Short mmCIF file of C-alpha atoms in Angstrom, two decimals:
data_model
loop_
_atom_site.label_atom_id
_atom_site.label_comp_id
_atom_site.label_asym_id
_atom_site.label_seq_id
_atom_site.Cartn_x
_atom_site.Cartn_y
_atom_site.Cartn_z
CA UNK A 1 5.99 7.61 7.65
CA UNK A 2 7.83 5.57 5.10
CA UNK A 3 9.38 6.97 1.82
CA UNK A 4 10.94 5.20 -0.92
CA UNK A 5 13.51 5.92 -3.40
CA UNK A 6 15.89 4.52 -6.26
CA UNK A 7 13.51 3.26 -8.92
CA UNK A 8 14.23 4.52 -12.44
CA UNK A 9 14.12 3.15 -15.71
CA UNK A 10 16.50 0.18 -16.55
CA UNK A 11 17.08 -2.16 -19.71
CA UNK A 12 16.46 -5.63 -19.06
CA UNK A 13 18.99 -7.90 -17.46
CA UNK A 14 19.70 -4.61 -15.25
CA UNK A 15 20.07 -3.83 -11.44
CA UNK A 16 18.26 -1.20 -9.13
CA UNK A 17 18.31 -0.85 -5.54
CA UNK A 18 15.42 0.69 -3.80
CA UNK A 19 15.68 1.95 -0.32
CA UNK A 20 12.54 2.91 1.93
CA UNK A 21 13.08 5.10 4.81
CA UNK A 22 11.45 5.56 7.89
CA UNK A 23 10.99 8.14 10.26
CA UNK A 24 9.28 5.94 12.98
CA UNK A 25 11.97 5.51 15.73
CA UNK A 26 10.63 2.04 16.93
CA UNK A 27 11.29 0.40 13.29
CA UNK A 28 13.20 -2.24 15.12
CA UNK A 29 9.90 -3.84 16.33
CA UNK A 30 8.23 -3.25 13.06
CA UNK A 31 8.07 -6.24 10.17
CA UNK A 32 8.22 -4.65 6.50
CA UNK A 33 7.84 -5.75 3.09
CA UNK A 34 7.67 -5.00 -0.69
CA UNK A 35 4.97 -5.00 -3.01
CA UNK A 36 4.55 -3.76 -6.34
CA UNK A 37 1.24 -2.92 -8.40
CA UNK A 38 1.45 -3.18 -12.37
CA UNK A 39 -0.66 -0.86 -14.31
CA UNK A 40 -4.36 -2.72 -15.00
CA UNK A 41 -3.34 -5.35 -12.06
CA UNK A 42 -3.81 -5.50 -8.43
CA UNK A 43 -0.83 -5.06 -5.70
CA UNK A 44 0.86 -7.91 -5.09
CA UNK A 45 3.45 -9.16 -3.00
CA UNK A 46 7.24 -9.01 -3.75
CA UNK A 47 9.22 -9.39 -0.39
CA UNK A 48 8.92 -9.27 2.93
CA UNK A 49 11.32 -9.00 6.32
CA UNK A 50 10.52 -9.72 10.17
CA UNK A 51 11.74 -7.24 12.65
CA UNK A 52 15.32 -8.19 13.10
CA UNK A 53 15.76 -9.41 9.75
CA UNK A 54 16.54 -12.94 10.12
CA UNK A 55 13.81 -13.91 8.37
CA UNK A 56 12.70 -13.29 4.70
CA UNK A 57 9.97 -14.20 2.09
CA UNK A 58 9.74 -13.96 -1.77
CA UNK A 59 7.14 -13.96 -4.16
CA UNK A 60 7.67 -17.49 -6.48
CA UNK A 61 8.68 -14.34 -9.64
CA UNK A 62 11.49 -12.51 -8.12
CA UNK A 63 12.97 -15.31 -5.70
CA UNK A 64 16.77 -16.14 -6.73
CA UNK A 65 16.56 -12.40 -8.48
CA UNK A 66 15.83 -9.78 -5.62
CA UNK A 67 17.26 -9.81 -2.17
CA UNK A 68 15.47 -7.86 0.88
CA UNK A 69 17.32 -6.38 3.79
CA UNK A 70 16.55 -4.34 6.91
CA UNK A 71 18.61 -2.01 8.88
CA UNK A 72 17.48 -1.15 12.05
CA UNK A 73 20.23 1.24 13.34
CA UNK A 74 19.65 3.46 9.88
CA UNK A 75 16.09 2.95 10.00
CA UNK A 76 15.78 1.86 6.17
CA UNK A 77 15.08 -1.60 4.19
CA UNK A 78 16.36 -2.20 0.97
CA UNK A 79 15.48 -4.54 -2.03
CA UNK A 80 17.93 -5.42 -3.87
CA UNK A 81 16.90 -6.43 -7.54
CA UNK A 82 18.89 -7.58 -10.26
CA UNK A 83 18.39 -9.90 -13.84
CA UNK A 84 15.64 -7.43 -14.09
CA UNK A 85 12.54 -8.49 -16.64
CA UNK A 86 10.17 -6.19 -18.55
CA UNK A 87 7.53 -8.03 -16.28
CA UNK A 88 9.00 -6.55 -13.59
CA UNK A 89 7.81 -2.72 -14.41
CA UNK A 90 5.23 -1.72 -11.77
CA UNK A 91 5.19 1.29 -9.00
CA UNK A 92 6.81 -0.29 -5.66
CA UNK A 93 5.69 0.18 -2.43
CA UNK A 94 7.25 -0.18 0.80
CA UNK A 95 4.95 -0.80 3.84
CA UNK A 96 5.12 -1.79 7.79
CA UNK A 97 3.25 -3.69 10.70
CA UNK A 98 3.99 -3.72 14.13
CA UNK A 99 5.34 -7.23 14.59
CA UNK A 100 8.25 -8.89 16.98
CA UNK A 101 7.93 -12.32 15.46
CA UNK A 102 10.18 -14.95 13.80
CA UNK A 103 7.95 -14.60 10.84
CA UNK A 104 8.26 -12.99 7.17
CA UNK A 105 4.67 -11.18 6.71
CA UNK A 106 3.57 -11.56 2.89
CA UNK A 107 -0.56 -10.68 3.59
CA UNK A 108 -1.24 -7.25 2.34
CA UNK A 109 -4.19 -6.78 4.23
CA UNK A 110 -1.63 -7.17 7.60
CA UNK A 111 0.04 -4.03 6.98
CA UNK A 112 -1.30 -0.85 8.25
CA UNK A 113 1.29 1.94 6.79
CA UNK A 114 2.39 2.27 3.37
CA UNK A 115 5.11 4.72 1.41
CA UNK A 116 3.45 6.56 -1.91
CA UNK A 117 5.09 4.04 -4.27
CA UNK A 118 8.57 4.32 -6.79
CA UNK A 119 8.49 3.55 -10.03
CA UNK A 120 10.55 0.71 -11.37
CA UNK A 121 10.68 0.58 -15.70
CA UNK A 122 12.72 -2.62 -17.09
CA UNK A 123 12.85 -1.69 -20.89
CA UNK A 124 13.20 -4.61 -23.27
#
């Protein structure tokens, strides 16, 4: 199971740091990622981790802005987002695939287990 937490409502040119937990004991062997889903839009990618986090991806929007992170001993990831934009608003989602590769998963069709979402506001 994965559970997020730290989204709120920020003005714009703000900071949040969301945290997903997990409860699996094997997240060291799992690759994880972010994605977010606007209201009226589809989910969409935001960030993504391997399993030992030495490798990371980000979507073209938030690259330079947000910075993903995985700790294996606390069993959590983190995305660190800051220079928030109103564009940014949208309920974020942590989720997790089985995966001891070199590689930064950003398909959302590869990832089997999903948190219930936080919800980030950036007020303009």
């Amino acid at each position: 199971q994965l559970a997020e937490s730290g989204g709120g409502l920020v003005q714009a040119g703000g900071s949040l740091r969301l945290s997903c937990a997990a409860t699996v004991r094997t997240l060291g062997t799992y690759a994880m990622a972010w994605f977010r889903q606007a209201p009226g839009k589809e989910r969409e990618f935001v960030a993504a981790v391997n399993w030992n986090g030495g490798t990371t991806a980000y979507a073209d929007s938030v690259k330079g802005r947000f910075t993903i992170s995985k700790d294996n001993a606390k069993l959590t990831i983190a995305l660190q987002m800051n220079s928030l934009k109103p564009d940014d608003t949208a309920v974020y989602y942590c989720a997790a695939k089985p995966a001891v590769t070199n590689n930064a998963h950003t398909n959302i069709n590869e990832y089997p287990y999903w948190g219930q979402g936080t919800q980030v506001t950036v007020s303009s």
